[in-house]
Each structure stands twice: as structure tokens, then as C-alpha cells.
């Protein structure tokens, strides 16, 4: 674990992380989203913007989780077909 400091919405946060580069990249993404929401919705306070950013990231995570699950299922089917094909070929030898 490594101690780092990240800055989000002009506020510093001390964190401990096992993957410094990913944590820093995630912080940059959160800052980018906050700036985007502030630009498009300047009347909202930071708390509401943070809520919208969290919702946006949660939705994105659900999409990627669903894609991963679909790909995992497809991969299992493909592996099963390969196993069956190998079994069939081995029976012929």
C-alpha cells in the first residue's frame, strides 16, 4: 500500500492505494466529469454535481460489468465448442 494525495474539485484527499496510477487516473476522470457537469449545469452546487458524477460512474460500471459477463459467457461457450471439437478429433485418431 502506498500513501498518496489526490485533488478532486480543488480539495486534497490523502489516500492509501495499491495501484497509484489507476487511482490517479480515476481522480482525473472524476475531475473531468465534475468540470463537465459544472460547465453544463452552473447553477448546481458541488454536492449535487458529485451525486450526478457518482451516478454516471455507477451506470458506466454496470454497463461494463454487463459486457464482461456477456463476454465471459461467450468465452465459456467457445471453450466448450473447442473441447467438443478436440474430443471428436481425438476419437478419430
CSV table of C-alpha atoms in Angstrom, one decimal:
chain,number,residue,atom,x,y,z
A,1,UNK,CA,0.0,0.0,0.0
A,2,UNK,CA,1.2,3.4,-0.9
A,3,UNK,CA,0.1,6.7,0.6
A,4,UNK,CA,-0.8,9.4,-2.0
A,5,UNK,CA,-2.6,12.7,-2.1
A,6,UNK,CA,-5.2,13.4,-4.8
A,7,UNK,CA,-7.0,16.6,-5.6
A,8,UNK,CA,-10.7,16.5,-6.6
A,9,UNK,CA,-12.7,19.7,-7.1
A,10,UNK,CA,-9.9,21.7,-5.6
A,11,UNK,CA,-9.9,19.6,-2.4
A,12,UNK,CA,-7.0,17.4,-1.4
A,13,UNK,CA,-7.6,13.9,-0.1
A,14,UNK,CA,-5.0,11.6,1.5
A,15,UNK,CA,-5.4,8.0,0.3
A,16,UNK,CA,-3.8,4.7,0.6
A,17,UNK,CA,-3.8,2.6,-2.6
A,18,UNK,CA,-2.2,-0.5,-4.1
A,19,UNK,CA,-2.4,0.9,-7.6
A,20,UNK,CA,-1.2,4.5,-7.6
A,21,UNK,CA,-1.5,5.1,-11.3
A,22,UNK,CA,-5.1,3.8,-11.5
A,23,UNK,CA,-6.1,5.9,-8.5
A,24,UNK,CA,-4.6,9.0,-10.0
A,25,UNK,CA,-6.3,8.2,-13.4
A,26,UNK,CA,-9.6,7.7,-11.6
A,27,UNK,CA,-9.2,11.1,-9.8
A,28,UNK,CA,-8.5,12.8,-13.2
A,29,UNK,CA,-11.7,11.2,-14.6
A,30,UNK,CA,-13.7,12.4,-11.6
A,31,UNK,CA,-12.3,15.9,-12.0
A,32,UNK,CA,-13.1,15.9,-15.7
A,33,UNK,CA,-16.7,14.8,-15.1
A,34,UNK,CA,-17.1,17.5,-12.3
A,35,UNK,CA,-15.8,20.1,-14.7
A,36,UNK,CA,-18.2,18.9,-17.5
A,37,UNK,CA,-21.2,19.0,-15.2
A,38,UNK,CA,-20.2,22.4,-13.8
A,39,UNK,CA,-19.9,23.8,-17.3
A,40,UNK,CA,-23.3,22.4,-18.4
A,41,UNK,CA,-25.1,23.0,-15.1
A,42,UNK,CA,-23.5,26.0,-13.5
A,43,UNK,CA,-26.5,26.5,-11.1
A,44,UNK,CA,-25.9,23.2,-9.3
A,45,UNK,CA,-23.8,23.1,-6.1
A,46,UNK,CA,-20.9,20.8,-5.7
A,47,UNK,CA,-22.8,18.2,-3.7
A,48,UNK,CA,-25.4,17.7,-6.4
A,49,UNK,CA,-22.7,17.6,-9.1
A,50,UNK,CA,-20.8,15.0,-7.0
A,51,UNK,CA,-24.1,13.0,-6.8
A,52,UNK,CA,-24.5,13.2,-10.6
A,53,UNK,CA,-20.9,12.2,-11.2
A,54,UNK,CA,-21.3,9.2,-8.9
A,55,UNK,CA,-24.5,8.1,-10.7
A,56,UNK,CA,-22.8,8.5,-14.1
A,57,UNK,CA,-19.8,6.3,-12.9
A,58,UNK,CA,-22.1,3.7,-11.4
A,59,UNK,CA,-24.1,3.4,-14.6
A,60,UNK,CA,-20.9,3.1,-16.6
A,61,UNK,CA,-19.7,0.4,-14.2
A,62,UNK,CA,-23.0,-1.5,-14.7
A,63,UNK,CA,-22.6,-1.4,-18.5
A,64,UNK,CA,-19.0,-2.7,-18.3
A,65,UNK,CA,-20.0,-5.4,-15.8
A,66,UNK,CA,-22.8,-6.5,-18.1
A,67,UNK,CA,-20.4,-6.5,-21.1
A,68,UNK,CA,-17.8,-8.5,-19.1
A,69,UNK,CA,-20.5,-11.1,-18.1
A,70,UNK,CA,-21.7,-11.4,-21.7
A,71,UNK,CA,-18.1,-11.8,-23.0
A,72,UNK,CA,-17.4,-14.3,-20.2
A,73,UNK,CA,-20.4,-16.4,-21.2
A,74,UNK,CA,-19.4,-16.3,-24.9
A,75,UNK,CA,-15.9,-17.4,-24.0
A,76,UNK,CA,-17.2,-20.3,-22.0
A,77,UNK,CA,-19.4,-21.4,-24.9
A,78,UNK,CA,-16.4,-21.1,-27.3
A,79,UNK,CA,-14.2,-23.1,-24.9
A,80,UNK,CA,-16.9,-25.8,-24.7
A,81,UNK,CA,-17.1,-25.9,-28.6
A,82,UNK,CA,-13.3,-26.2,-28.7
A,83,UNK,CA,-13.3,-29.0,-26.1
A,84,UNK,CA,-16.0,-30.9,-28.0
A,85,UNK,CA,-14.2,-30.5,-31.3
A,86,UNK,CA,-10.9,-31.7,-29.7
A,87,UNK,CA,-12.7,-34.7,-28.3
A,88,UNK,CA,-14.2,-35.5,-31.6
A,89,UNK,CA,-10.8,-35.2,-33.4
A,90,UNK,CA,-9.1,-37.4,-30.7
A,91,UNK,CA,-11.7,-40.1,-31.1
A,92,UNK,CA,-10.9,-40.3,-34.8
A,93,UNK,CA,-7.1,-40.9,-34.1
